[in-house]
């Protein structure tokens, strides 16, 4: 679409993240996912008359960690408000949220972002700042099931295990200019919330959800176009694809002389398009007012500073430090800092080997491959950082070859034994004795006299064949460099 | 703020109430009277009074909060005991077609 270049998108994201408290935000019911329907309920989260909410202080603490990780200013006093609307999974007829005095505001994150080619590969990475308007506390609603029951054509099923689970709503400023910027921000948010240990970040289980506001305008204009709200963006892929579709749809409408209608649209992954959600004609009027059953939420400066001191190094800074300190590429640094546990694992290995490059390679290519095949996280494998460092040391010292080391790592992964033990017990020590190797090579050359003739007559690619034969004779234990040198010498001289 | 019949109709709609014409007339008058009464408060000078969100406002941090401890809930059987039409452990309601 040639016209595509003349427009830019203006996107804002609203992200709901479930805080990983044990109990709900205003009652002591369990937040356990996957329990029998309505098992974790009480008068408070069922909205029974007379029940009163009491705020979970751990939810406040987690919200504060999230707010500080995202550069937000925490308000000394914030106020809970009732957001009134009718829906069967909202038992009180209102959601306890925050409105005009939110928990925190004015955040900002600086992250790496890149457009992608048609195969999803990043083009040029660049750093960009995205502002966060507010981050506030609220309760989740229950869950409605509209499909899949025998009488789903005439009934909906409701359960309240999720009702009252603590959420933070993170509202960005409309700072994203492309679907990939929104995607990279969403990825970063999830990672940051996991780093500060307040959200599982599992979109399939619904503990991270995303809505978007999208409009388009001609490049260079400052006015905002009419915005459309997109819902149901419950995976990173959906988010990016839905935004891309919606941006193109709006440009198409404008280019054909149409007008954008302010509406809410849902993404359908099956059809690969957005469609208008059935909705009431009148605009929503939530009639917010202060929640009379909860006092204002007051926090002290000392408390905020205490939490700030507890924050770990955040994922973007850790990635940039890895690039600078260890000389890693942005991709390798990003993978190694994808979770705190993996980044800790890597740094433990580096501390013992003193070789950041080799340590990164062994984790990224070999260990992660094995872990992926076994369906576990690399840092959770029996190969502890000390054991992986032990393996790397054996290679550095020339005790085993890199090729043998791969076999040893597989064994370590399976049994949890240290590399030294495996190498000793299975006789895998590298052959670096030149006299020994020379004898092997002579045997190989004698047995392949015809090939030796051909090699000497100019068929040089036979060299690899000889190397292979020597490796076979030594069960792969021969020092490769030594084999090369000796072979060359013996083939030349005879 | 004057209350008109339109306001009453809107409030009724938001509250999912169906009012007769007579009720609308009646509530318009009554609501207007209530608002006028409360508006008396505007006669006070509140220039230096900060807005108050809650009568029980307490400046102590950590006021009226609970620890993150899981307690005994009702369980699904008791939760559904008074439901008019429970099924399969759920509250069953007439089909919901609107979203949000
Ligand atoms: Zn409860």
Short mmCIF file of N, CA and C in Angstrom, two decimals, chain A residues 13-121:
data_model
loop_
_atom_site.label_atom_id
_atom_site.label_comp_id
_atom_site.label_asym_id
_atom_site.label_seq_id
_atom_site.Cartn_x
_atom_site.Cartn_y
_atom_site.Cartn_z
N UNK A 13 -1.94 1.97 25.10
CA UNK A 13 -2.28 0.64 25.62
C UNK A 13 -2.77 0.72 27.06
N UNK A 14 -3.78 -0.11 27.36
CA UNK A 14 -4.23 -0.29 28.74
C UNK A 14 -3.98 -1.73 29.10
N UNK A 15 -3.11 -1.93 30.07
CA UNK A 15 -2.74 -3.29 30.41
C UNK A 15 -3.20 -3.61 31.82
N UNK A 16 -3.87 -4.74 31.95
CA UNK A 16 -4.28 -5.21 33.27
C UNK A 16 -3.36 -6.36 33.67
N UNK A 17 -2.72 -6.22 34.82
CA UNK A 17 -1.82 -7.27 35.29
C UNK A 17 -2.31 -7.76 36.64
N UNK A 18 -2.41 -9.08 36.75
CA UNK A 18 -2.85 -9.67 38.02
C UNK A 18 -1.67 -9.76 38.97
N UNK A 19 -1.84 -9.22 40.17
CA UNK A 19 -0.78 -9.29 41.18
C UNK A 19 -0.77 -10.67 41.81
N UNK A 20 0.44 -11.20 42.09
CA UNK A 20 0.50 -12.59 42.55
C UNK A 20 0.42 -12.73 44.07
N UNK A 21 -0.56 -12.04 44.66
CA UNK A 21 -0.81 -12.24 46.09
C UNK A 21 -1.43 -13.61 46.30
N UNK A 22 -1.37 -14.10 47.54
CA UNK A 22 -2.02 -15.38 47.85
C UNK A 22 -3.53 -15.20 47.98
N UNK A 23 -3.94 -14.08 48.58
CA UNK A 23 -5.37 -13.85 48.79
C UNK A 23 -5.83 -12.65 47.97
N UNK A 24 -7.16 -12.50 47.88
CA UNK A 24 -7.73 -11.45 47.03
C UNK A 24 -7.47 -10.06 47.61
N UNK A 25 -7.86 -9.05 46.84
CA UNK A 25 -7.49 -7.68 47.25
C UNK A 25 -8.32 -7.18 48.44
N UNK A 26 -9.60 -7.58 48.52
CA UNK A 26 -10.43 -7.04 49.61
C UNK A 26 -11.00 -8.12 50.53
N UNK A 27 -10.62 -9.39 50.32
CA UNK A 27 -11.07 -10.46 51.21
C UNK A 27 -9.99 -11.52 51.25
N UNK A 28 -10.16 -12.53 52.11
CA UNK A 28 -9.07 -13.50 52.31
C UNK A 28 -9.24 -14.76 51.45
N UNK A 29 -10.11 -14.71 50.43
CA UNK A 29 -10.25 -15.87 49.54
C UNK A 29 -8.97 -16.09 48.75
N UNK A 30 -8.72 -17.36 48.42
CA UNK A 30 -7.53 -17.72 47.66
C UNK A 30 -7.61 -17.22 46.22
N UNK A 31 -6.46 -16.87 45.66
CA UNK A 31 -6.39 -16.44 44.26
C UNK A 31 -5.98 -17.60 43.34
N UNK A 32 -5.92 -18.79 43.88
CA UNK A 32 -5.48 -19.98 43.13
C UNK A 32 -6.23 -20.11 41.80
N UNK A 33 -5.45 -20.30 40.73
CA UNK A 33 -6.05 -20.46 39.39
C UNK A 33 -6.42 -21.93 39.19
N UNK A 34 -7.56 -22.18 38.54
CA UNK A 34 -7.88 -23.54 38.15
C UNK A 34 -8.64 -24.35 39.19
N UNK A 35 -9.04 -23.74 40.32
CA UNK A 35 -9.87 -24.47 41.30
C UNK A 35 -11.29 -24.65 40.77
N UNK A 36 -12.06 -25.51 41.45
CA UNK A 36 -13.44 -25.75 41.04
C UNK A 36 -14.20 -24.43 41.04
N UNK A 37 -15.15 -24.24 40.09
CA UNK A 37 -15.86 -22.96 40.00
C UNK A 37 -16.51 -22.57 41.33
N UNK A 38 -16.38 -21.30 41.66
CA UNK A 38 -16.98 -20.71 42.86
C UNK A 38 -16.44 -21.25 44.18
N UNK A 39 -15.34 -22.02 44.11
CA UNK A 39 -14.76 -22.58 45.33
C UNK A 39 -14.21 -21.46 46.23
N UNK A 40 -13.49 -20.51 45.61
CA UNK A 40 -12.80 -19.48 46.39
C UNK A 40 -13.64 -18.21 46.46
N UNK A 41 -14.72 -18.29 47.22
CA UNK A 41 -15.64 -17.15 47.29
C UNK A 41 -16.07 -16.92 48.74
N UNK A 42 -16.52 -15.70 49.00
CA UNK A 42 -17.02 -15.34 50.33
C UNK A 42 -18.00 -14.20 50.15
N UNK A 43 -18.65 -13.76 51.19
CA UNK A 43 -19.63 -12.67 51.03
C UNK A 43 -19.05 -11.41 50.37
N UNK A 44 -17.77 -11.11 50.62
CA UNK A 44 -17.19 -9.89 50.04
C UNK A 44 -17.10 -9.99 48.53
N UNK A 45 -16.50 -11.09 48.04
CA UNK A 45 -16.27 -11.16 46.59
C UNK A 45 -17.50 -11.68 45.84
N UNK A 46 -18.54 -12.10 46.58
CA UNK A 46 -19.82 -12.43 45.94
C UNK A 46 -20.76 -11.23 45.97
N UNK A 47 -20.34 -10.17 46.64
CA UNK A 47 -21.17 -8.96 46.71
C UNK A 47 -22.42 -9.17 47.54
N UNK A 48 -22.34 -9.97 48.59
CA UNK A 48 -23.53 -10.19 49.42
C UNK A 48 -23.76 -8.96 50.31
N UNK A 49 -25.02 -8.67 50.63
CA UNK A 49 -25.34 -7.45 51.39
C UNK A 49 -24.60 -7.41 52.73
N UNK A 50 -24.06 -6.25 53.04
CA UNK A 50 -23.44 -6.06 54.35
C UNK A 50 -21.98 -6.40 54.41
N UNK A 51 -21.46 -7.10 53.41
CA UNK A 51 -20.04 -7.47 53.43
C UNK A 51 -19.17 -6.23 53.20
N UNK A 52 -18.05 -6.16 53.89
CA UNK A 52 -17.19 -4.98 53.78
C UNK A 52 -15.78 -5.36 53.33
N UNK A 53 -15.21 -4.57 52.43
CA UNK A 53 -13.86 -4.85 51.92
C UNK A 53 -12.77 -4.37 52.90
N UNK A 54 -11.67 -5.13 53.00
CA UNK A 54 -10.49 -4.67 53.74
C UNK A 54 -9.28 -4.89 52.83
N UNK A 55 -8.49 -3.85 52.66
CA UNK A 55 -7.42 -3.86 51.67
C UNK A 55 -6.25 -4.77 52.08
N UNK A 56 -5.79 -5.56 51.12
CA UNK A 56 -4.64 -6.46 51.28
C UNK A 56 -3.35 -5.64 51.16
N UNK A 57 -2.56 -5.56 52.24
CA UNK A 57 -1.39 -4.67 52.20
C UNK A 57 -0.31 -5.18 51.25
N UNK A 58 -0.29 -6.49 50.99
CA UNK A 58 0.69 -7.05 50.05
C UNK A 58 0.37 -6.58 48.62
N UNK A 59 -0.92 -6.44 48.31
CA UNK A 59 -1.30 -5.94 46.98
C UNK A 59 -0.77 -4.52 46.80
N UNK A 60 -0.84 -3.72 47.87
CA UNK A 60 -0.35 -2.34 47.81
C UNK A 60 1.17 -2.35 47.58
N UNK A 61 1.84 -3.25 48.30
CA UNK A 61 3.29 -3.36 48.20
C UNK A 61 3.71 -3.74 46.76
N UNK A 62 2.97 -4.71 46.20
CA UNK A 62 3.29 -5.16 44.84
C UNK A 62 3.01 -4.06 43.82
N UNK A 63 1.91 -3.35 44.02
CA UNK A 63 1.59 -2.24 43.10
C UNK A 63 2.71 -1.20 43.17
N UNK A 64 3.25 -0.98 44.37
CA UNK A 64 4.32 0.00 44.52
C UNK A 64 5.58 -0.45 43.79
N UNK A 65 5.90 -1.74 43.90
CA UNK A 65 7.08 -2.25 43.19
C UNK A 65 6.91 -2.06 41.68
N UNK A 66 5.71 -2.38 41.18
CA UNK A 66 5.44 -2.22 39.75
C UNK A 66 5.56 -0.75 39.36
N UNK A 67 4.96 0.12 40.16
CA UNK A 67 4.95 1.55 39.85
C UNK A 67 6.38 2.08 39.78
N UNK A 68 7.20 1.73 40.75
CA UNK A 68 8.57 2.24 40.78
C UNK A 68 9.39 1.64 39.63
N UNK A 69 9.15 0.37 39.31
CA UNK A 69 9.87 -0.26 38.20
C UNK A 69 9.55 0.44 36.88
N UNK A 70 8.37 1.03 36.80
CA UNK A 70 7.95 1.69 35.56
C UNK A 70 8.10 3.20 35.66
N UNK A 71 8.87 3.63 36.64
CA UNK A 71 9.20 5.05 36.76
C UNK A 71 8.06 5.94 37.18
N UNK A 72 7.01 5.37 37.78
CA UNK A 72 5.86 6.18 38.19
C UNK A 72 6.12 6.86 39.53
N UNK A 73 5.42 7.97 39.73
CA UNK A 73 5.44 8.65 41.03
C UNK A 73 4.27 8.14 41.85
N UNK A 74 4.55 7.65 43.04
CA UNK A 74 3.47 7.12 43.89
C UNK A 74 2.85 8.26 44.68
N UNK A 75 1.54 8.37 44.62
CA UNK A 75 0.85 9.43 45.35
C UNK A 75 0.76 9.07 46.84
N UNK A 76 1.06 10.03 47.69
CA UNK A 76 1.02 9.79 49.13
C UNK A 76 -0.39 9.37 49.56
N UNK A 77 -1.40 9.95 48.91
CA UNK A 77 -2.79 9.59 49.21
C UNK A 77 -3.48 9.25 47.91
N UNK A 78 -4.10 8.08 47.85
CA UNK A 78 -4.94 7.76 46.70
C UNK A 78 -6.28 7.27 47.20
N UNK A 79 -7.25 7.28 46.31
CA UNK A 79 -8.63 7.02 46.73
C UNK A 79 -9.26 5.94 45.87
N UNK A 80 -9.93 5.00 46.52
CA UNK A 80 -10.69 3.99 45.77
C UNK A 80 -12.04 4.55 45.38
N UNK A 81 -12.47 4.20 44.15
CA UNK A 81 -13.76 4.69 43.67
C UNK A 81 -14.59 3.53 43.13
N UNK A 82 -15.88 3.74 43.10
CA UNK A 82 -16.76 2.72 42.52
C UNK A 82 -17.02 3.06 41.06
N UNK A 83 -16.81 2.07 40.20
CA UNK A 83 -17.10 2.20 38.79
C UNK A 83 -18.37 1.39 38.56
N UNK A 84 -19.46 2.09 38.26
CA UNK A 84 -20.77 1.43 38.23
C UNK A 84 -21.17 0.96 36.84
N UNK A 85 -21.46 -0.29 36.72
CA UNK A 85 -22.07 -0.81 35.49
C UNK A 85 -22.69 -2.17 35.79
N UNK A 86 -23.56 -2.61 34.92
CA UNK A 86 -24.24 -3.89 35.14
C UNK A 86 -23.65 -4.96 34.25
N UNK A 87 -23.23 -6.03 34.85
CA UNK A 87 -22.84 -7.21 34.09
C UNK A 87 -22.92 -8.38 35.06
N UNK A 88 -23.37 -9.55 34.61
CA UNK A 88 -23.60 -10.64 35.56
C UNK A 88 -22.35 -11.06 36.35
N UNK A 89 -21.14 -10.87 35.78
CA UNK A 89 -19.97 -11.30 36.53
C UNK A 89 -19.45 -10.22 37.48
N UNK A 90 -20.23 -9.13 37.62
CA UNK A 90 -19.86 -8.06 38.54
C UNK A 90 -20.93 -8.02 39.65
N UNK A 91 -20.74 -8.81 40.72
CA UNK A 91 -21.87 -9.05 41.63
C UNK A 91 -22.34 -7.81 42.39
N UNK A 92 -21.48 -6.86 42.68
CA UNK A 92 -21.92 -5.70 43.45
C UNK A 92 -22.60 -4.66 42.58
N UNK A 93 -22.47 -4.79 41.25
CA UNK A 93 -22.99 -3.75 40.37
C UNK A 93 -21.99 -2.63 40.22
N UNK A 94 -20.82 -2.76 40.83
CA UNK A 94 -19.73 -1.81 40.63
C UNK A 94 -18.42 -2.53 40.86
N UNK A 95 -17.39 -1.99 40.24
CA UNK A 95 -16.04 -2.50 40.43
C UNK A 95 -15.31 -1.48 41.30
N UNK A 96 -14.60 -1.98 42.32
CA UNK A 96 -13.79 -1.05 43.11
C UNK A 96 -12.49 -0.81 42.34
N UNK A 97 -12.30 0.45 41.94
CA UNK A 97 -11.15 0.84 41.14
C UNK A 97 -10.62 2.15 41.70
N UNK A 98 -9.78 2.83 40.95
CA UNK A 98 -9.34 4.16 41.35
C UNK A 98 -9.57 5.08 40.18
N UNK A 99 -9.92 6.32 40.46
CA UNK A 99 -10.33 7.21 39.38
C UNK A 99 -9.55 8.51 39.38
N UNK A 100 -10.03 9.49 40.14
CA UNK A 100 -9.39 10.80 40.03
C UNK A 100 -8.15 10.95 40.93
N UNK A 101 -7.97 10.03 41.87
CA UNK A 101 -6.75 10.08 42.68
C UNK A 101 -6.10 8.70 42.66
N UNK A 102 -5.42 8.37 41.56
CA UNK A 102 -4.88 7.01 41.40
C UNK A 102 -3.65 6.78 42.27
N UNK A 103 -3.28 5.53 42.39
CA UNK A 103 -2.14 5.13 43.22
C UNK A 103 -0.83 5.77 42.74
N UNK A 104 -0.63 5.78 41.42
CA UNK A 104 0.63 6.35 40.91
C UNK A 104 0.44 6.89 39.50
N UNK A 105 1.32 7.80 39.11
CA UNK A 105 1.19 8.50 37.83
C UNK A 105 2.56 8.87 37.25
N UNK A 106 2.53 9.37 36.03
CA UNK A 106 3.70 9.98 35.38
C UNK A 106 4.91 9.06 35.28
N UNK A 107 4.70 7.86 34.78
CA UNK A 107 5.82 6.93 34.61
C UNK A 107 6.45 7.06 33.24
N UNK A 108 7.56 6.38 33.07
CA UNK A 108 8.23 6.36 31.76
C UNK A 108 9.18 5.17 31.71
N UNK A 109 9.21 4.50 30.57
CA UNK A 109 10.21 3.46 30.38
C UNK A 109 10.98 3.75 29.10
N UNK A 110 12.27 3.46 29.11
CA UNK A 110 13.08 3.58 27.91
C UNK A 110 13.46 2.17 27.50
N UNK A 111 13.09 1.79 26.29
CA UNK A 111 13.32 0.40 25.88
C UNK A 111 13.85 0.33 24.46
N UNK A 112 14.34 -0.85 24.10
CA UNK A 112 14.76 -1.09 22.72
C UNK A 112 13.54 -1.50 21.91
N UNK A 113 13.41 -0.94 20.72
CA UNK A 113 12.30 -1.32 19.85
C UNK A 113 12.80 -1.36 18.41
N UNK A 114 12.15 -2.18 17.61
CA UNK A 114 12.56 -2.30 16.21
C UNK A 114 11.36 -2.68 15.36
N UNK A 115 11.32 -2.15 14.15
CA UNK A 115 10.35 -2.67 13.18
C UNK A 115 10.84 -4.05 12.76
N UNK A 116 9.96 -4.86 12.17
CA UNK A 116 10.36 -6.21 11.78
C UNK A 116 10.13 -6.39 10.28
N UNK A 117 10.91 -7.29 9.68
CA UNK A 117 10.67 -7.59 8.26
C UNK A 117 9.48 -8.54 8.17
N UNK A 118 9.16 -8.97 6.92
CA UNK A 118 7.94 -9.76 6.76
C UNK A 118 8.02 -11.12 7.45
N UNK A 119 9.25 -11.53 7.81
CA UNK A 119 9.38 -12.79 8.53
C UNK A 119 9.52 -12.58 10.04
N UNK A 120 9.26 -11.35 10.45
CA UNK A 120 9.27 -11.07 11.89
C UNK A 120 10.65 -10.85 12.47
N UNK A 121 11.66 -10.71 11.61
CA UNK A 121 13.01 -10.47 12.13
C UNK A 121 13.24 -8.98 12.34
#
